[in-house]
Amino acid sequence: MELSAYAQGGWRLLGDPRCFPRRCYASLLRAAFRSLLDHPHAGLDDPDLKDIDPAVLKHCHAAAATCILEAGKQKADISAISTCLEDCKLDKERIEQFCTEYQKNKDALEILLGSIGRSPLHITDVSWRLDYQIKSNQLHKTYQPSYLVTLNVENSDSGSHPDVRFSCTMEQLQDLVGKLKDAAKSLERATQM
Amino acid sequence: CAFFTGKLNVGVDAVQHGVEGLTYLLTESSKLMISETDFQDSIQVLGFSDDLNKLLVQLYLENRKEIRSILGELAPKLPSYHNLEWRLDVQLASRSLRQQIKPAVTMKLHLHQDDDQTVQVLQTDPSTLLHLIQQLEQALGEMKTNHCRRIVRNMK
């Protein structure tokens, strides 16, 4: 796992007890994780960090965030992370602190990174309505069931998207359900391979 | 009309009115789905010969289904289901995350609306797929319930 020169520079500062006493280091780590996973502005207003030069704080925060994201992206294990931080001259205790914090937040990080990216419209739910057609102004005594199906969809970019709506007869719905069941069976067979 | 004018030796207007009258008779009868007896009774007032009446009844019964199917196309409609194609995918990596195993079902939904044919590419995950199947099977099952059966029986 490799970090850019800028990030490595930030980590060297983080490893220096004169710039970052132990408590400040812990606070910065927490702030970095929270800003990625919770809210972009979270944590940097921690009272433990108020005595640190804002430019240094910014550099170190960026370095920490870069390391977290890179580790998450590569699904790096503890030894890879430790090696990387050792190269930045961090002592064992600080490396361990980072790794502990990383382990705590690993799953949430993975979910976050996995959700970034383009994909087709994603179906989240379905609603249906069964009507019995009696007549129209053009045709009387039609007497047939008709389904109105609404697929709730989400766009990976903007979140919401107008639903996909269509009508179908009973036979058409049976066809649709049949095909979905084929897909589900194939999925089950694939997971058993 | 001009063609028939020559053949039948009547005016253009007469032919046009004749065609329009026949069209109206057949369309209205098909729309209302009247029985053979009712149709016969209705045309009785026109005072035609028995042979002609029989011909008209035959014309009605033979063409009723097709006329009704055409009339059915005129009703207001939503896009209707035509076909579904599907594909199983597994996402292995993306720019933001490596070493993934993310199964997905990608689908192509074909819809028809009048003459337009649209295609929607959609995707879903395995658990939502199972949920969709369960919900739509429930929908199909509704027509077999006592409630729906009773309504259908009483409507006819």
Coordinates of C-alpha atoms in Angstrom, one line a residue:
Chain A
M1 CA 0.0 0.0 0.0
E2 CA 1.6 3.3 -1.0
L3 CA 0.8 6.9 -0.1
S4 CA 1.7 10.0 -2.0
A5 CA 4.6 12.2 -0.9
Y6 CA 2.1 14.8 0.4
A7 CA 0.3 12.2 2.5
Q8 CA 3.6 10.8 3.8
G9 CA 4.6 14.3 4.8
G10 CA 1.4 14.6 6.8
W11 CA 1.9 11.3 8.5
R12 CA 5.5 12.3 9.5
L13 CA 4.0 15.3 11.3
L14 CA 1.4 13.1 12.9
G15 CA 4.1 10.8 14.2
D16 CA 6.0 13.7 15.8
P17 CA 5.0 14.1 19.5
R18 CA 6.1 17.7 19.4
C19 CA 3.5 18.6 16.7
F20 CA 0.9 16.1 17.8
P21 CA 0.8 15.0 21.5
R22 CA -0.9 11.7 22.2
R23 CA -4.3 13.1 22.9
C24 CA -4.3 15.3 19.8
Y25 CA -3.3 12.3 17.6
A26 CA -6.2 10.3 18.9
S27 CA -8.6 13.2 18.4
L28 CA -7.4 13.7 14.8
L29 CA -7.8 10.0 14.0
R30 CA -11.3 10.1 15.3
A31 CA -12.0 13.3 13.3
A32 CA -10.7 11.8 10.1
F33 CA -12.8 8.7 10.4
R34 CA -15.9 10.7 11.3
S35 CA -15.5 13.2 8.5
L36 CA -15.4 10.3 6.0
L37 CA -18.1 8.2 7.4
D38 CA -20.5 10.6 9.1
H39 CA -20.3 14.2 8.1
P40 CA -17.7 16.1 6.0
H41 CA -17.2 18.7 8.7
A42 CA -17.4 16.5 11.7
G43 CA -14.7 16.4 14.4
L44 CA -12.3 19.1 13.4
D45 CA -13.8 21.4 16.1
D46 CA -12.6 19.0 18.8
P47 CA -11.1 21.1 21.7
D48 CA -8.0 19.0 21.8
L49 CA -7.1 20.2 18.3
K50 CA -7.6 23.9 18.8
D51 CA -4.0 24.6 19.6
I52 CA -2.6 23.1 16.5
D53 CA -1.7 25.3 13.5
P54 CA -4.6 25.2 11.0
A55 CA -2.3 24.5 8.1
V56 CA -0.7 21.6 9.9
L57 CA -4.1 20.3 10.9
K58 CA -5.3 20.5 7.4
H59 CA -2.3 18.6 6.0
C60 CA -2.5 15.9 8.7
H61 CA -6.2 15.5 8.3
A62 CA -5.8 15.0 4.6
A63 CA -3.0 12.5 5.1
A64 CA -5.0 10.5 7.6
A65 CA -8.1 10.5 5.3
T66 CA -5.9 9.5 2.3
C67 CA -4.5 6.6 4.3
I68 CA -7.9 5.4 5.4
L69 CA -9.4 5.5 1.9
E70 CA -6.4 3.8 0.3
A71 CA -6.5 1.0 2.9
G72 CA -10.2 0.6 2.4
K73 CA -10.0 0.6 -1.3
Q74 CA -7.2 -2.1 -1.4
K75 CA -8.8 -4.0 1.5
A76 CA -5.4 -3.8 3.1
D77 CA -4.6 -6.0 6.0
I78 CA -3.0 -4.8 9.3
S79 CA 0.6 -5.7 8.2
A80 CA 0.3 -3.7 5.0
I81 CA -1.0 -0.7 6.9
S82 CA 1.7 -1.1 9.6
T83 CA 4.5 -1.3 7.0
C84 CA 3.2 1.8 5.3
L85 CA 3.0 3.8 8.5
E86 CA 6.4 2.6 9.7
D87 CA 7.9 4.1 6.6
C88 CA 6.5 7.4 7.8
K89 CA 8.4 7.0 11.0
L90 CA 5.4 6.4 13.3
D91 CA 6.0 4.6 16.6
K92 CA 4.4 1.3 17.3
E93 CA 1.9 2.7 19.7
R94 CA 0.5 5.2 17.2
I95 CA 0.4 2.6 14.5
E96 CA -1.6 0.3 16.8
Q97 CA -4.0 3.2 17.6
F98 CA -4.6 3.7 13.9
C99 CA -5.1 0.0 13.2
T100 CA -7.6 -0.3 16.1
E101 CA -9.6 2.6 14.9
Y102 CA -9.4 1.3 11.3
Q103 CA -10.7 -2.2 12.4
K104 CA -13.7 -0.6 14.1
N105 CA -14.7 1.4 11.0
K106 CA -13.7 -1.1 8.3
D107 CA -17.1 -2.4 7.5
A108 CA -18.8 1.0 7.3
L109 CA -15.9 2.2 5.1
E110 CA -16.3 -0.8 2.7
I111 CA -20.0 -0.1 2.4
L112 CA -19.3 3.6 1.6
L113 CA -16.7 2.8 -1.0
G114 CA -18.8 0.0 -2.6
S115 CA -21.7 2.4 -3.1
I116 CA -19.7 4.9 -5.2
G117 CA -19.9 4.3 -8.9
R118 CA -22.3 4.1 -11.8
S119 CA -24.8 1.4 -12.3
P120 CA -28.2 1.0 -14.1
L121 CA -31.4 2.1 -12.3
H122 CA -31.7 -0.1 -9.2
I123 CA -35.1 -1.6 -8.4
T124 CA -35.8 -1.2 -4.7
D125 CA -39.4 -2.3 -4.4
V126 CA -42.6 -3.2 -6.3
S127 CA -46.3 -2.3 -5.9
W128 CA -49.2 -3.7 -7.8
R129 CA -52.8 -3.1 -8.3
L130 CA -55.4 -5.5 -9.6
D131 CA -58.3 -4.1 -11.6
Y132 CA -61.2 -5.8 -13.2
Q133 CA -62.1 -4.0 -16.4
I134 CA -65.8 -3.8 -17.0
K135 CA -66.2 -1.4 -19.9
S136 CA -64.8 1.6 -21.7
N137 CA -66.5 4.2 -23.8
Q138 CA -65.4 2.3 -26.9
L139 CA -66.0 -1.2 -25.7
H140 CA -68.5 -2.7 -23.3
K141 CA -68.5 -5.9 -21.3
T142 CA -64.7 -6.3 -21.5
Y143 CA -64.7 -8.4 -18.2
Q144 CA -61.0 -9.0 -17.8
P145 CA -58.5 -8.7 -15.0
S146 CA -55.7 -6.3 -15.5
Y147 CA -52.6 -5.6 -13.4
L148 CA -50.9 -2.3 -12.9
V149 CA -47.3 -2.8 -11.7
T150 CA -45.0 0.0 -10.4
L151 CA -41.3 -0.7 -9.9
N152 CA -39.7 1.7 -7.5
V153 CA -36.2 2.6 -8.8
E154 CA -33.2 4.5 -7.6
N155 CA -30.5 6.2 -9.6
S156 CA -26.9 5.7 -8.3
D157 CA -26.2 9.4 -9.0
S158 CA -29.2 11.4 -7.9
G159 CA -31.0 8.9 -5.6
S160 CA -34.5 9.2 -6.8
H161 CA -36.0 8.6 -10.2
P162 CA -39.5 8.4 -11.6
D163 CA -41.0 4.9 -11.1
V164 CA -41.3 2.4 -14.0
R165 CA -45.0 1.8 -14.5
F166 CA -46.7 -0.7 -16.8
S167 CA -49.9 -2.6 -17.2
C168 CA -50.2 -6.3 -17.9
T169 CA -52.7 -9.1 -18.3
M170 CA -52.6 -12.1 -16.1
E171 CA -50.7 -14.1 -18.7
Q172 CA -48.1 -11.4 -19.1
L173 CA -47.6 -11.2 -15.3
Q174 CA -47.2 -15.0 -15.2
D175 CA -44.6 -14.7 -17.9
L176 CA -42.8 -12.0 -16.0
V177 CA -42.8 -13.9 -12.7
G178 CA -41.7 -17.0 -14.5
K179 CA -38.7 -15.2 -15.9
L180 CA -37.8 -13.7 -12.5
K181 CA -38.0 -17.2 -11.0
D182 CA -35.6 -18.5 -13.6
A183 CA -33.2 -15.7 -12.7
A184 CA -33.5 -16.6 -9.0
K185 CA -32.9 -20.3 -9.7
S186 CA -29.8 -19.5 -11.7
L187 CA -28.6 -17.3 -8.9
E188 CA -29.1 -20.1 -6.4
R189 CA -27.2 -22.6 -8.6
A190 CA -24.3 -20.1 -9.1
T191 CA -23.9 -19.6 -5.4
Q192 CA -23.6 -23.4 -4.9
M193 CA -20.8 -23.7 -7.3
Chain B
C1 CA -67.7 4.2 -53.3
A2 CA -67.3 5.2 -56.9
F3 CA -66.4 1.6 -57.8
F4 CA -69.6 0.3 -56.2
T5 CA -71.7 3.1 -57.7
G6 CA -70.9 1.7 -61.1
K7 CA -71.5 -1.9 -60.2
L8 CA -74.8 -1.3 -58.3
N9 CA -76.1 1.5 -60.4
V10 CA -77.0 3.8 -57.5
G11 CA -75.6 7.2 -56.5
V12 CA -72.3 7.8 -54.7
D13 CA -74.1 9.2 -51.7
A14 CA -76.3 6.1 -51.4
V15 CA -73.3 3.9 -51.4
Q16 CA -71.5 6.0 -48.8
H17 CA -74.6 6.1 -46.6
G18 CA -74.9 2.3 -47.0
V19 CA -71.4 1.7 -45.9
E20 CA -71.6 4.1 -43.0
G21 CA -74.9 2.5 -41.9
L22 CA -73.4 -1.0 -42.0
T23 CA -70.3 0.1 -40.1
Y24 CA -72.4 1.7 -37.4
L25 CA -74.6 -1.3 -37.1
L26 CA -71.7 -3.7 -36.8
T27 CA -69.6 -1.5 -34.5
E28 CA -72.3 -0.7 -32.1
S29 CA -73.5 -4.3 -31.9
S30 CA -69.9 -5.5 -31.3
K31 CA -69.3 -2.8 -28.7
L32 CA -72.3 -3.8 -26.7
M33 CA -71.8 -7.5 -27.3
I34 CA -75.4 -8.0 -28.0
S35 CA -76.7 -11.6 -28.4
E36 CA -77.7 -13.1 -31.7
T37 CA -81.4 -12.9 -30.8
D38 CA -81.1 -9.2 -29.9
F39 CA -79.3 -8.5 -33.1
Q40 CA -82.0 -10.2 -35.1
D41 CA -84.7 -8.3 -33.3
S42 CA -82.9 -5.0 -33.9
I43 CA -82.6 -5.4 -37.6
Q44 CA -86.2 -6.6 -38.0
V45 CA -87.4 -2.9 -38.0
L46 CA -85.4 -2.3 -41.1
G47 CA -87.8 -4.4 -43.1
F48 CA -85.3 -6.4 -45.1
S49 CA -85.9 -9.8 -46.6
D50 CA -85.2 -12.9 -44.5
D51 CA -82.2 -13.9 -46.6
L52 CA -80.7 -10.4 -46.1
N53 CA -81.3 -10.6 -42.3
K54 CA -79.6 -14.0 -42.1
L55 CA -76.6 -12.6 -44.0
L56 CA -76.4 -9.6 -41.6
V57 CA -76.5 -11.9 -38.6
Q58 CA -73.8 -14.1 -40.0
L59 CA -71.7 -11.0 -40.8
Y60 CA -72.0 -9.8 -37.2
L61 CA -71.1 -13.1 -35.6
E62 CA -68.2 -13.8 -37.9
N63 CA -66.6 -10.3 -37.4
R64 CA -67.6 -9.5 -33.8
K65 CA -64.4 -10.8 -32.2
E66 CA -62.1 -8.9 -34.5
I67 CA -64.1 -5.7 -34.3
R68 CA -64.0 -5.9 -30.5
S69 CA -60.3 -6.4 -30.5
I70 CA -59.8 -3.3 -32.7
L71 CA -62.2 -1.3 -30.4
G72 CA -60.2 -2.5 -27.4
E73 CA -57.1 -0.8 -28.8
L74 CA -58.8 2.6 -28.6
A75 CA -59.1 2.7 -24.8
P76 CA -56.7 4.8 -22.8
K77 CA -53.7 2.7 -22.0
L78 CA -50.4 2.7 -20.1
P79 CA -47.3 1.1 -21.4
S80 CA -47.8 -2.6 -21.3
Y81 CA -45.4 -5.4 -20.5
H82 CA -44.0 -7.2 -23.6
N83 CA -40.9 -9.1 -22.4
L84 CA -38.1 -9.4 -19.9
E85 CA -34.5 -10.4 -20.5
W86 CA -32.2 -11.0 -17.6
R87 CA -28.5 -11.6 -16.9
L88 CA -26.6 -12.5 -13.8
D89 CA -23.5 -10.4 -13.0
V90 CA -20.9 -10.3 -10.3
Q91 CA -19.1 -7.1 -9.7
L92 CA -15.5 -7.8 -8.8
A93 CA -14.0 -4.4 -8.5
S94 CA -14.6 -0.7 -9.1
R95 CA -12.4 2.4 -9.1
S96 CA -13.2 3.0 -5.4
L97 CA -13.2 -0.6 -4.1
R98 CA -11.2 -3.6 -5.1
Q99 CA -11.8 -7.3 -4.3
Q100 CA -15.5 -7.2 -4.3
I101 CA -18.0 -10.0 -4.8
K102 CA -21.3 -8.2 -5.5
P103 CA -23.9 -10.3 -7.3
A104 CA -26.6 -8.5 -9.3
V105 CA -29.3 -9.3 -11.7
T106 CA -29.4 -7.0 -14.8
M107 CA -32.7 -6.8 -16.7
K108 CA -34.0 -5.4 -19.9
L109 CA -37.7 -4.7 -19.6
H110 CA -39.5 -4.4 -23.0
L111 CA -42.7 -2.3 -22.9
H112 CA -45.1 -1.4 -25.7
Q113 CA -47.3 1.6 -25.8
D114 CA -49.5 1.9 -29.0
D115 CA -46.8 1.8 -31.6
D116 CA -43.9 2.8 -29.4
Q117 CA -41.6 0.2 -28.0
T118 CA -39.4 1.2 -25.1
V119 CA -36.6 -0.7 -23.4
Q120 CA -35.5 0.0 -19.8
V121 CA -32.3 -1.4 -18.4
L122 CA -32.7 -2.1 -14.7
Q123 CA -30.7 -3.9 -12.0
T124 CA -31.5 -5.4 -8.7
D125 CA -29.8 -7.4 -6.0
P126 CA -30.6 -11.0 -5.0
S127 CA -32.7 -10.3 -2.0
T128 CA -34.8 -7.7 -3.8
L129 CA -35.3 -10.2 -6.6
L130 CA -36.8 -12.7 -4.2
H131 CA -38.9 -10.0 -2.7
L132 CA -40.2 -9.0 -6.2
I133 CA -41.1 -12.6 -6.9
Q134 CA -42.9 -13.0 -3.6
Q135 CA -44.9 -9.8 -4.1
L136 CA -45.9 -10.6 -7.7
E137 CA -46.9 -14.1 -6.9
Q138 CA -49.2 -12.7 -4.3
A139 CA -50.7 -10.4 -7.0
L140 CA -51.3 -13.4 -9.2
G141 CA -52.9 -15.3 -6.4
E142 CA -55.5 -12.6 -5.8
M143 CA -57.7 -13.5 -8.7
K144 CA -58.2 -16.9 -7.2
T145 CA -59.5 -15.6 -3.9
N146 CA -63.2 -16.0 -3.0
H147 CA -63.6 -12.2 -3.0
C148 CA -62.4 -11.8 -6.6
R149 CA -64.2 -14.9 -7.8
R150 CA -67.5 -13.6 -6.4
I151 CA -67.1 -10.3 -8.1
V152 CA -66.3 -11.9 -11.5
R153 CA -69.3 -14.2 -11.1
N154 CA -71.7 -11.4 -10.3
M155 CA -70.4 -9.1 -13.1
K156 CA -71.2 -11.5 -15.8

